Amino acid sequence: MCVTRVRIDAPHGRGKFLALVAGLAAVLAPAPALAAGDIERGAKVFGACAACHALERGRHLTGPSLAGVWGRKAGAVEGFPRFSAALKSSGIVWDEHSLDTWLASPEKTVPGNFMLFRGIADASARADLVAFLRAASEGKASPARRAAALPDLRQAPPRALVTALRHCGDTYFVTNGEGATLPFWEFNLRFKTDSSAGGPAPGRPILVGQGMQGDRAQVVFAQPEEISDFIRKDCSKS
Ligand code: HEC
């Protein structure tokens, strides 16, 4: 009888043997993180997205609503007019794999897209997020925190209501609903519009901002055409 002895102790042979074991382990191990995401952890990871994405259907912010994203064609959400041509023509359908790839590096996945987000390097955080997105998309989970803390501008207190706005030299003087007037260097005051249902009532612009003490702030109007009507050129009081 002929017995072939295989020497597995030689460095070379052992390397192969270990590689085989490692290979088998990889095959036998439970599917990698992709399938094993944790929805609750994912809800926290979604904090990185919430400034730009809501999960309510039809609620679009900087980015489109992610309600029902699972199984949908990329760039196809109804009522979101700001998709890039790159995303719309990418041919992607959102599933576990495509979301994981996109969230690892949006720019590498779809060059020239409009999502200003570097990506999430940690594969298990991505798996958690993808699991959460699937659940949220199917209406089975909600974000850990309320999506994008946009103020309800119709409920603004009198001190945030702008009753007069005058411009003189390089300064805007903003008078609020309590009768106080705050000066802003013109470069620090931004004008915005919010025509959504949560925006200010017509003719009742709202001052929002960290700085109500003369540093940066913004005045939000209901419609763009209100802006120049509202601002008076007036140096009589300075
Ligand atoms: C700075 C804002 C911003 C952040 C942060 C952001 N996104 Fe986006 N996202 C966008 C914009 C804008 C688009 C549209 C991109 C385009 O059209 O090229 C988009 C598109 C998407 C799409 C494709 C939607 C569709 O219907 O095709 C998905 C999915 C997505 N984002 C998920 C996420 C997730 C998950 C996060 C958090 C990890 C995130 N985004 C963070 C702005 C953002």
PDB file of C-alpha atoms and ligand atoms in Angstrom:
ATOM      1  CA  MET A   1       0.000   0.000   0.000  1.00  0.00           C
ATOM      2  CA  CYS A   2       1.275   3.347  -0.838  1.00  0.00           C
ATOM      3  CA  VAL A   3       0.699   6.186   1.587  1.00  0.00           C
ATOM      4  CA  THR A   4       1.408   9.656   0.408  1.00  0.00           C
ATOM      5  CA  ARG A   5       2.521  11.783   3.279  1.00  0.00           C
ATOM      6  CA  VAL A   6       1.711  15.396   2.957  1.00  0.00           C
ATOM      7  CA  ARG A   7       4.067  17.595   4.889  1.00  0.00           C
ATOM      8  CA  ILE A   8       2.135  20.499   6.222  1.00  0.00           C
ATOM      9  CA  ASP A   9       4.801  21.708   8.566  1.00  0.00           C
ATOM     10  CA  ALA A  10       6.991  23.167   5.842  1.00  0.00           C
ATOM     11  CA  PRO A  11       6.570  26.965   5.818  1.00  0.00           C
ATOM     12  CA  HIS A  12       5.224  26.922   2.299  1.00  0.00           C
ATOM     13  CA  GLY A  13       2.788  24.055   2.861  1.00  0.00           C
ATOM     14  CA  ARG A  14       1.583  25.470   6.136  1.00  0.00           C
ATOM     15  CA  GLY A  15       0.897  28.796   4.493  1.00  0.00           C
ATOM     16  CA  LYS A  16      -1.311  27.077   1.956  1.00  0.00           C
ATOM     17  CA  PHE A  17      -3.050  25.060   4.644  1.00  0.00           C
ATOM     18  CA  LEU A  18      -3.783  28.182   6.690  1.00  0.00           C
ATOM     19  CA  ALA A  19      -5.011  29.963   3.605  1.00  0.00           C
ATOM     20  CA  LEU A  20      -7.366  27.048   2.991  1.00  0.00           C
ATOM     21  CA  VAL A  21      -8.630  27.187   6.574  1.00  0.00           C
ATOM     22  CA  ALA A  22      -9.108  30.933   6.336  1.00  0.00           C
ATOM     23  CA  GLY A  23     -10.918  30.484   3.034  1.00  0.00           C
ATOM     24  CA  LEU A  24     -13.216  27.869   4.509  1.00  0.00           C
ATOM     25  CA  ALA A  25     -13.869  30.040   7.544  1.00  0.00           C
ATOM     26  CA  ALA A  26     -14.844  32.900   5.275  1.00  0.00           C
ATOM     27  CA  VAL A  27     -17.244  30.658   3.377  1.00  0.00           C
ATOM     28  CA  LEU A  28     -18.723  29.106   6.500  1.00  0.00           C
ATOM     29  CA  ALA A  29     -18.871  32.269   8.596  1.00  0.00           C
ATOM     30  CA  PRO A  30     -22.225  34.049   8.797  1.00  0.00           C
ATOM     31  CA  ALA A  31     -22.686  36.482   5.937  1.00  0.00           C
ATOM     32  CA  PRO A  32     -20.568  39.578   6.523  1.00  0.00           C
ATOM     33  CA  ALA A  33     -21.901  42.747   8.133  1.00  0.00           C
ATOM     34  CA  LEU A  34     -23.946  43.647   5.031  1.00  0.00           C
ATOM     35  CA  ALA A  35     -26.858  41.444   6.044  1.00  0.00           C
ATOM     36  CA  ALA A  36     -26.475  41.841   9.782  1.00  0.00           C
ATOM     37  CA  GLY A  37     -27.236  45.518  10.354  1.00  0.00           C
ATOM     38  CA  ASP A  38     -28.779  46.630  13.608  1.00  0.00           C
ATOM     39  CA  ILE A  39     -31.777  48.894  13.037  1.00  0.00           C
ATOM     40  CA  GLU A  40     -31.492  50.777  16.315  1.00  0.00           C
ATOM     41  CA  ARG A  41     -27.823  51.522  15.864  1.00  0.00           C
ATOM     42  CA  GLY A  42     -28.611  52.480  12.285  1.00  0.00           C
ATOM     43  CA  ALA A  43     -31.168  55.026  13.515  1.00  0.00           C
ATOM     44  CA  LYS A  44     -28.324  56.785  15.299  1.00  0.00           C
ATOM     45  CA  VAL A  45     -26.053  56.648  12.263  1.00  0.00           C
ATOM     46  CA  PHE A  46     -28.893  58.306  10.351  1.00  0.00           C
ATOM     47  CA  GLY A  47     -28.111  61.414  12.422  1.00  0.00           C
ATOM     48  CA  ALA A  48     -25.421  62.088   9.786  1.00  0.00           C
ATOM     49  CA  CYS A  49     -28.115  62.217   7.107  1.00  0.00           C
ATOM     50  CA  ALA A  50     -30.974  63.941   8.921  1.00  0.00           C
ATOM     51  CA  ALA A  51     -29.865  67.482   8.126  1.00  0.00           C
ATOM     52  CA  CYS A  52     -30.460  66.729   4.447  1.00  0.00           C
ATOM     53  CA  HIS A  53     -32.987  63.882   4.351  1.00  0.00           C
ATOM     54  CA  ALA A  54     -36.385  63.395   5.936  1.00  0.00           C
ATOM     55  CA  LEU A  55     -38.159  60.052   6.062  1.00  0.00           C
ATOM     56  CA  GLU A  56     -41.668  61.385   5.669  1.00  0.00           C
ATOM     57  CA  ARG A  57     -43.064  60.888   2.202  1.00  0.00           C
ATOM     58  CA  GLY A  58     -42.905  64.061   0.105  1.00  0.00           C
ATOM     59  CA  ARG A  59     -40.809  66.005   2.627  1.00  0.00           C
ATOM     60  CA  HIS A  60     -37.754  67.136   0.686  1.00  0.00           C
ATOM     61  CA  LEU A  61     -34.893  69.105   2.246  1.00  0.00           C
ATOM     62  CA  THR A  62     -31.463  69.592   0.679  1.00  0.00           C
ATOM     63  CA  GLY A  63     -31.830  65.991  -0.411  1.00  0.00           C
ATOM     64  CA  PRO A  64     -34.908  64.005  -1.403  1.00  0.00           C
ATOM     65  CA  SER A  65     -37.179  62.234   1.084  1.00  0.00           C
ATOM     66  CA  LEU A  66     -35.900  58.711   1.673  1.00  0.00           C
ATOM     67  CA  ALA A  67     -39.372  57.284   2.319  1.00  0.00           C
ATOM     68  CA  GLY A  68     -39.802  54.237   0.102  1.00  0.00           C
ATOM     69  CA  VAL A  69     -36.209  54.379  -1.146  1.00  0.00           C
ATOM     70  CA  TRP A  70     -35.814  50.595  -0.948  1.00  0.00           C
ATOM     71  CA  GLY A  71     -36.282  49.037  -4.378  1.00  0.00           C
ATOM     72  CA  ARG A  72     -36.683  52.385  -6.136  1.00  0.00           C
ATOM     73  CA  LYS A  73     -34.724  53.640  -9.123  1.00  0.00           C
ATOM     74  CA  ALA A  74     -32.137  56.313  -8.236  1.00  0.00           C
ATOM     75  CA  GLY A  75     -33.108  59.909  -8.920  1.00  0.00           C
ATOM     76  CA  ALA A  76     -36.770  59.128  -9.400  1.00  0.00           C
ATOM     77  CA  VAL A  77     -38.535  60.542  -6.318  1.00  0.00           C
ATOM     78  CA  GLU A  78     -41.614  62.491  -7.259  1.00  0.00           C
ATOM     79  CA  GLY A  79     -41.580  66.195  -6.384  1.00  0.00           C
ATOM     80  CA  PHE A  80     -37.810  66.550  -5.937  1.00  0.00           C
ATOM     81  CA  PRO A  81     -36.512  68.815  -8.712  1.00  0.00           C
ATOM     82  CA  ARG A  82     -32.821  68.962  -7.717  1.00  0.00           C
ATOM     83  CA  PHE A  83     -31.420  65.583  -8.770  1.00  0.00           C
ATOM     84  CA  SER A  84     -28.146  65.587 -10.706  1.00  0.00           C
ATOM     85  CA  ALA A  85     -28.124  64.227 -14.232  1.00  0.00           C
ATOM     86  CA  ALA A  86     -25.411  61.851 -13.004  1.00  0.00           C
ATOM     87  CA  LEU A  87     -27.664  60.187 -10.437  1.00  0.00           C
ATOM     88  CA  LYS A  88     -30.714  60.143 -12.690  1.00  0.00           C
ATOM     89  CA  SER A  89     -28.822  58.347 -15.444  1.00  0.00           C
ATOM     90  CA  SER A  90     -26.876  56.013 -13.132  1.00  0.00           C
ATOM     91  CA  GLY A  91     -29.241  53.068 -13.643  1.00  0.00           C
ATOM     92  CA  ILE A  92     -28.964  52.244  -9.933  1.00  0.00           C
ATOM     93  CA  VAL A  93     -31.822  50.580  -8.097  1.00  0.00           C
ATOM     94  CA  TRP A  94     -31.534  51.015  -4.326  1.00  0.00           C
ATOM     95  CA  ASP A  95     -30.981  47.794  -2.457  1.00  0.00           C
ATOM     96  CA  GLU A  96     -28.652  46.471   0.194  1.00  0.00           C
ATOM     97  CA  HIS A  97     -25.663  46.327  -2.081  1.00  0.00           C
ATOM     98  CA  SER A  98     -26.100  49.564  -4.006  1.00  0.00           C
ATOM     99  CA  LEU A  99     -26.863  51.546  -0.828  1.00  0.00           C
ATOM    100  CA  ASP A 100     -23.793  50.114   0.863  1.00  0.00           C
ATOM    101  CA  THR A 101     -21.580  51.081  -2.068  1.00  0.00           C
ATOM    102  CA  TRP A 102     -23.120  54.564  -2.376  1.00  0.00           C
ATOM    103  CA  LEU A 103     -22.786  55.267   1.340  1.00  0.00           C
ATOM    104  CA  ALA A 104     -19.151  54.119   1.373  1.00  0.00           C
ATOM    105  CA  SER A 105     -18.323  56.749  -1.239  1.00  0.00           C
ATOM    106  CA  PRO A 106     -21.042  58.660  -3.086  1.00  0.00           C
ATOM    107  CA  GLU A 107     -18.485  60.372  -5.315  1.00  0.00           C
ATOM    108  CA  LYS A 108     -16.788  57.148  -6.409  1.00  0.00           C
ATOM    109  CA  THR A 109     -20.109  55.410  -6.969  1.00  0.00           C
ATOM    110  CA  VAL A 110     -21.698  58.197  -9.030  1.00  0.00           C
ATOM    111  CA  PRO A 111     -19.104  60.791 -10.071  1.00  0.00           C
ATOM    112  CA  GLY A 112     -20.578  64.266 -10.371  1.00  0.00           C
ATOM    113  CA  ASN A 113     -23.558  63.645  -8.091  1.00  0.00           C
ATOM    114  CA  PHE A 114     -24.891  66.462  -5.891  1.00  0.00           C
ATOM    115  CA  MET A 115     -24.754  64.800  -2.472  1.00  0.00           C
ATOM    116  CA  LEU A 116     -22.058  66.605  -0.526  1.00  0.00           C
ATOM    117  CA  PHE A 117     -21.167  63.750   1.767  1.00  0.00           C
ATOM    118  CA  ARG A 118     -17.778  62.118   2.080  1.00  0.00           C
ATOM    119  CA  GLY A 119     -19.065  58.645   2.888  1.00  0.00           C
ATOM    120  CA  ILE A 120     -18.964  56.274   5.842  1.00  0.00           C
ATOM    121  CA  ALA A 121     -15.769  54.211   5.999  1.00  0.00           C
ATOM    122  CA  ASP A 122     -16.929  51.854   8.761  1.00  0.00           C
ATOM    123  CA  ALA A 123     -18.606  48.840   7.091  1.00  0.00           C
ATOM    124  CA  SER A 124     -20.591  47.815  10.156  1.00  0.00           C
ATOM    125  CA  ALA A 125     -21.956  51.353  10.644  1.00  0.00           C
ATOM    126  CA  ARG A 126     -23.019  51.246   6.995  1.00  0.00           C
ATOM    127  CA  ALA A 127     -24.707  47.876   7.481  1.00  0.00           C
ATOM    128  CA  ASP A 128     -26.619  49.271  10.475  1.00  0.00           C
ATOM    129  CA  LEU A 129     -27.642  52.319   8.472  1.00  0.00           C
ATOM    130  CA  VAL A 130     -28.767  50.245   5.494  1.00  0.00           C
ATOM    131  CA  ALA A 131     -30.836  48.007   7.794  1.00  0.00           C
ATOM    132  CA  PHE A 132     -32.400  51.135   9.272  1.00  0.00           C
ATOM    133  CA  LEU A 133     -33.093  52.640   5.835  1.00  0.00           C
ATOM    134  CA  ARG A 134     -34.844  49.463   4.781  1.00  0.00           C
ATOM    135  CA  ALA A 135     -36.998  49.403   7.909  1.00  0.00           C
ATOM    136  CA  ALA A 136     -37.742  53.141   7.703  1.00  0.00           C
ATOM    137  CA  SER A 137     -38.493  52.841   4.011  1.00  0.00           C
ATOM    138  CA  GLU A 138     -41.069  50.181   4.844  1.00  0.00           C
ATOM    139  CA  GLY A 139     -42.519  52.336   7.624  1.00  0.00           C
ATOM    140  CA  LYS A 140     -41.140  50.107  10.399  1.00  0.00           C
ATOM    141  CA  ALA A 141     -38.664  52.507  12.020  1.00  0.00           C
ATOM    142  CA  SER A 142     -38.221  56.191  12.667  1.00  0.00           C
ATOM    143  CA  PRO A 143     -35.058  58.192  13.231  1.00  0.00           C
ATOM    144  CA  ALA A 144     -33.552  58.463  16.700  1.00  0.00           C
ATOM    145  CA  ARG A 145     -34.058  62.205  16.591  1.00  0.00           C
ATOM    146  CA  ARG A 146     -36.539  64.259  14.645  1.00  0.00           C
ATOM    147  CA  ALA A 147     -35.248  64.764  11.139  1.00  0.00           C
ATOM    148  CA  ALA A 148     -33.659  68.146  10.526  1.00  0.00           C
ATOM    149  CA  ALA A 149     -34.759  70.442  13.305  1.00  0.00           C
ATOM    150  CA  LEU A 150     -36.303  73.036  11.051  1.00  0.00           C
ATOM    151  CA  PRO A 151     -38.168  75.591  13.137  1.00  0.00           C
ATOM    152  CA  ASP A 152     -41.884  75.879  12.531  1.00  0.00           C
ATOM    153  CA  LEU A 153     -41.821  79.416  11.254  1.00  0.00           C
ATOM    154  CA  ARG A 154     -45.554  79.969  11.738  1.00  0.00           C
ATOM    155  CA  GLN A 155     -45.112  79.454  15.472  1.00  0.00           C
ATOM    156  CA  ALA A 156     -42.236  81.922  15.842  1.00  0.00           C
ATOM    157  CA  PRO A 157     -42.337  84.104  18.987  1.00  0.00           C
ATOM    158  CA  PRO A 158     -42.758  87.917  18.610  1.00  0.00           C
ATOM    159  CA  ARG A 159     -39.055  88.525  19.131  1.00  0.00           C
ATOM    160  CA  ALA A 160     -38.358  86.479  15.974  1.00  0.00           C
ATOM    161  CA  LEU A 161     -41.036  88.176  13.882  1.00  0.00           C
ATOM    162  CA  VAL A 162     -39.587  90.890  11.627  1.00  0.00           C
ATOM    163  CA  THR A 163     -41.850  93.923  11.515  1.00  0.00           C
ATOM    164  CA  ALA A 164     -39.481  96.304   9.712  1.00  0.00           C
ATOM    165  CA  LEU A 165     -36.201  96.002   7.861  1.00  0.00           C
ATOM    166  CA  ARG A 166     -34.203  98.998   6.814  1.00  0.00           C
ATOM    167  CA  HIS A 167     -30.876  99.307   5.057  1.00  0.00           C
ATOM    168  CA  CYS A 168     -28.423 102.151   5.541  1.00  0.00           C
ATOM    169  CA  GLY A 169     -24.774 102.196   4.516  1.00  0.00           C
ATOM    170  CA  ASP A 170     -23.452  98.711   5.179  1.00  0.00           C
ATOM    171  CA  THR A 171     -26.028  97.848   7.829  1.00  0.00           C
ATOM    172  CA  TYR A 172     -29.454  96.264   8.060  1.00  0.00           C
ATOM    173  CA  PHE A 173     -31.606  97.340  11.015  1.00  0.00           C
ATOM    174  CA  VAL A 174     -34.076  94.610  11.893  1.00  0.00           C
ATOM    175  CA  THR A 175     -37.052  95.546  14.051  1.00  0.00           C
ATOM    176  CA  ASN A 176     -38.821  92.652  15.748  1.00  0.00           C
ATOM    177  CA  GLY A 177     -42.292  92.019  17.131  1.00  0.00           C
ATOM    178  CA  GLU A 178     -41.206  93.236  20.570  1.00  0.00           C
ATOM    179  CA  GLY A 179     -40.211  96.609  19.126  1.00  0.00           C
ATOM    180  CA  ALA A 180     -36.454  96.056  19.504  1.00  0.00           C
ATOM    181  CA  THR A 181     -34.158  96.980  16.612  1.00  0.00           C
ATOM    182  CA  LEU A 182     -31.016  94.955  15.992  1.00  0.00           C
ATOM    183  CA  PRO A 183     -28.212  96.092  13.671  1.00  0.00           C
ATOM    184  CA  PHE A 184     -26.479  93.591  11.370  1.00  0.00           C
ATOM    185  CA  TRP A 185     -23.476  94.148   9.135  1.00  0.00           C
ATOM    186  CA  GLU A 186     -25.050  93.545   5.706  1.00  0.00           C
ATOM    187  CA  PHE A 187     -22.717  90.671   4.931  1.00  0.00           C
ATOM    188  CA  ASN A 188     -23.926  88.762   8.002  1.00  0.00           C
ATOM    189  CA  LEU A 189     -27.607  88.792   7.192  1.00  0.00           C
ATOM    190  CA  ARG A 190     -28.928  86.289   4.697  1.00  0.00           C
ATOM    191  CA  PHE A 191     -32.285  86.298   3.009  1.00  0.00           C
ATOM    192  CA  LYS A 192     -34.041  83.029   2.407  1.00  0.00           C
ATOM    193  CA  THR A 193     -37.437  81.812   1.355  1.00  0.00           C
ATOM    194  CA  ASP A 194     -39.506  78.927   2.653  1.00  0.00           C
ATOM    195  CA  SER A 195     -42.606  78.500   0.543  1.00  0.00           C
ATOM    196  CA  SER A 196     -43.548  75.204   2.235  1.00  0.00           C
ATOM    197  CA  ALA A 197     -46.471  74.794   4.613  1.00  0.00           C
ATOM    198  CA  GLY A 198     -44.029  75.206   7.510  1.00  0.00           C
ATOM    199  CA  GLY A 199     -42.710  78.515   6.179  1.00  0.00           C
ATOM    200  CA  PRO A 200     -43.624  81.987   7.430  1.00  0.00           C
ATOM    201  CA  ALA A 201     -46.991  83.507   6.655  1.00  0.00           C
ATOM    202  CA  PRO A 202     -46.932  85.901   3.669  1.00  0.00           C
ATOM    203  CA  GLY A 203     -45.678  89.342   4.698  1.00  0.00           C
ATOM    204  CA  ARG A 204     -44.459  88.054   8.072  1.00  0.00           C
ATOM    205  CA  PRO A 205     -40.764  87.265   7.663  1.00  0.00           C
ATOM    206  CA  ILE A 206     -38.960  85.566  10.519  1.00  0.00           C
ATOM    207  CA  LEU A 207     -35.489  86.171  11.907  1.00  0.00           C
ATOM    208  CA  VAL A 208     -33.670  82.904  12.556  1.00  0.00           C
ATOM    209  CA  GLY A 209     -30.165  82.431  13.696  1.00  0.00           C
ATOM    210  CA  GLN A 210     -27.680  81.728  16.357  1.00  0.00           C
ATOM    211  CA  GLY A 211     -26.804  85.362  16.516  1.00  0.00           C
ATOM    212  CA  MET A 212     -29.562  87.732  17.352  1.00  0.00           C
ATOM    213  CA  GLN A 213     -26.864  89.981  18.789  1.00  0.00           C
ATOM    214  CA  GLY A 214     -25.522  91.322  15.533  1.00  0.00           C
ATOM    215  CA  ASP A 215     -23.581  88.360  14.201  1.00  0.00           C
ATOM    216  CA  ARG A 216     -24.859  85.990  11.555  1.00  0.00           C
ATOM    217  CA  ALA A 217     -28.586  85.499  11.116  1.00  0.00           C
ATOM    218  CA  GLN A 218     -31.151  85.019   8.424  1.00  0.00           C
ATOM    219  CA  VAL A 219     -34.476  86.455   7.533  1.00  0.00           C
ATOM    220  CA  VAL A 220     -36.869  83.946   6.036  1.00  0.00           C
ATOM    221  CA  PHE A 221     -39.626  85.170   3.747  1.00  0.00           C
ATOM    222  CA  ALA A 222     -42.581  83.240   2.359  1.00  0.00           C
ATOM    223  CA  GLN A 223     -41.819  84.208  -1.262  1.00  0.00           C
ATOM    224  CA  PRO A 224     -38.863  85.815  -3.077  1.00  0.00           C
ATOM    225  CA  GLU A 225     -40.856  88.759  -4.408  1.00  0.00           C
ATOM    226  CA  GLU A 226     -41.509  89.933  -0.849  1.00  0.00           C
ATOM    227  CA  ILE A 227     -37.857  90.601  -0.163  1.00  0.00           C
ATOM    228  CA  SER A 228     -37.139  93.859  -1.917  1.00  0.00           C
ATOM    229  CA  ASP A 229     -40.618  95.216  -1.091  1.00  0.00           C
ATOM    230  CA  PHE A 230     -39.945  94.675   2.568  1.00  0.00           C
ATOM    231  CA  ILE A 231     -36.513  96.290   2.783  1.00  0.00           C
ATOM    232  CA  ARG A 232     -36.543 100.090   3.057  1.00  0.00           C
ATOM    233  CA  LYS A 233     -33.585 102.265   2.154  1.00  0.00           C
ATOM    234  CA  ASP A 234     -33.629 104.657   5.091  1.00  0.00           C
ATOM    235  CA  CYS A 235     -30.829 106.502   6.855  1.00  0.00           C
ATOM    236  CA  SER A 236     -33.023 109.000   8.688  1.00  0.00           C
ATOM    237  CA  LYS A 237     -32.529 107.240  12.028  1.00  0.00           C
ATOM    238  CA  SER A 238     -28.793 106.463  11.896  1.00  0.00           C
TER     239      SER A 238
HETATM  240  C1  HEC B   1     -25.373  67.707   2.706  1.00  0.00           C
HETATM  241  C2  HEC B   1     -26.613  67.068   2.421  1.00  0.00           C
HETATM  242  C3  HEC B   1     -26.695  65.555   2.397  1.00  0.00           C
HETATM  243  C4  HEC B   1     -26.266  64.668   3.353  1.00  0.00           C
HETATM  244  C5  HEC B   1     -25.535  64.959   4.652  1.00  0.00           C
HETATM  245  C6  HEC B   1     -26.678  63.361   2.887  1.00  0.00           C
HETATM  246  N1  HEC B   1     -27.317  63.458   1.690  1.00  0.00           N
HETATM  247 FE1  HEC B   1     -28.085  61.916   0.622  1.00  0.00          FE
HETATM  248  N2  HEC B   1     -28.521  63.204  -0.895  1.00  0.00           N
HETATM  249  C7  HEC B   1     -28.329  64.569  -0.868  1.00  0.00           C
HETATM  250  C8  HEC B   1     -28.631  65.117  -2.175  1.00  0.00           C
HETATM  251  C9  HEC B   1     -28.553  66.584  -2.577  1.00  0.00           C
HETATM  252  C10 HEC B   1     -29.002  64.026  -2.975  1.00  0.00           C
HETATM  253  C11 HEC B   1     -29.315  64.055  -4.472  1.00  0.00           C
HETATM  254  C12 HEC B   1     -27.993  63.766  -5.164  1.00  0.00           C
HETATM  255  C13 HEC B   1     -28.002  63.899  -6.671  1.00  0.00           C
HETATM  256  O1  HEC B   1     -29.061  64.111  -7.261  1.00  0.00           O
HETATM  257  O2  HEC B   1     -26.914  63.778  -7.243  1.00  0.00           O
HETATM  258  C14 HEC B   1     -28.937  62.835  -2.132  1.00  0.00           C
HETATM  259  C15 HEC B   1     -29.285  61.557  -2.554  1.00  0.00           C
HETATM  260  C16 HEC B   1     -29.338  60.447  -1.732  1.00  0.00           C
HETATM  261  C17 HEC B   1     -29.866  59.172  -2.105  1.00  0.00           C
HETATM  262  C18 HEC B   1     -30.472  58.818  -3.441  1.00  0.00           C
HETATM  263  C19 HEC B   1     -31.963  59.047  -3.344  1.00  0.00           C
HETATM  264  C20 HEC B   1     -32.728  58.662  -4.585  1.00  0.00           C
HETATM  265  O3  HEC B   1     -33.955  58.680  -4.514  1.00  0.00           O
HETATM  266  O4  HEC B   1     -32.134  58.329  -5.610  1.00  0.00           O
HETATM  267  C21 HEC B   1     -29.756  58.368  -1.006  1.00  0.00           C
HETATM  268  C22 HEC B   1     -30.178  56.922  -0.920  1.00  0.00           C
HETATM  269  C23 HEC B   1     -29.149  59.137   0.030  1.00  0.00           C
HETATM  270  N3  HEC B   1     -28.911  60.403  -0.439  1.00  0.00           N
HETATM  271  C24 HEC B   1     -28.885  58.667   1.289  1.00  0.00           C
HETATM  272  C25 HEC B   1     -28.198  59.393   2.261  1.00  0.00           C
HETATM  273  C26 HEC B   1     -27.834  58.868   3.546  1.00  0.00           C
HETATM  274  C27 HEC B   1     -28.233  57.510   4.071  1.00  0.00           C
HETATM  275  C28 HEC B   1     -27.123  59.836   4.176  1.00  0.00           C
HETATM  276  C29 HEC B   1     -26.439  59.786   5.539  1.00  0.00           C
HETATM  277  C30 HEC B   1     -25.352  58.876   5.664  1.00  0.00           C
HETATM  278  C31 HEC B   1     -27.069  60.990   3.296  1.00  0.00           C
HETATM  279  N4  HEC B   1     -27.725  60.673   2.144  1.00  0.00           N
HETATM  280  C32 HEC B   1     -26.458  62.189   3.603  1.00  0.00           C
HETATM  281  C33 HEC B   1     -27.913  65.310   0.201  1.00  0.00           C
HETATM  282  C34 HEC B   1     -27.343  64.775   1.356  1.00  0.00           C
END
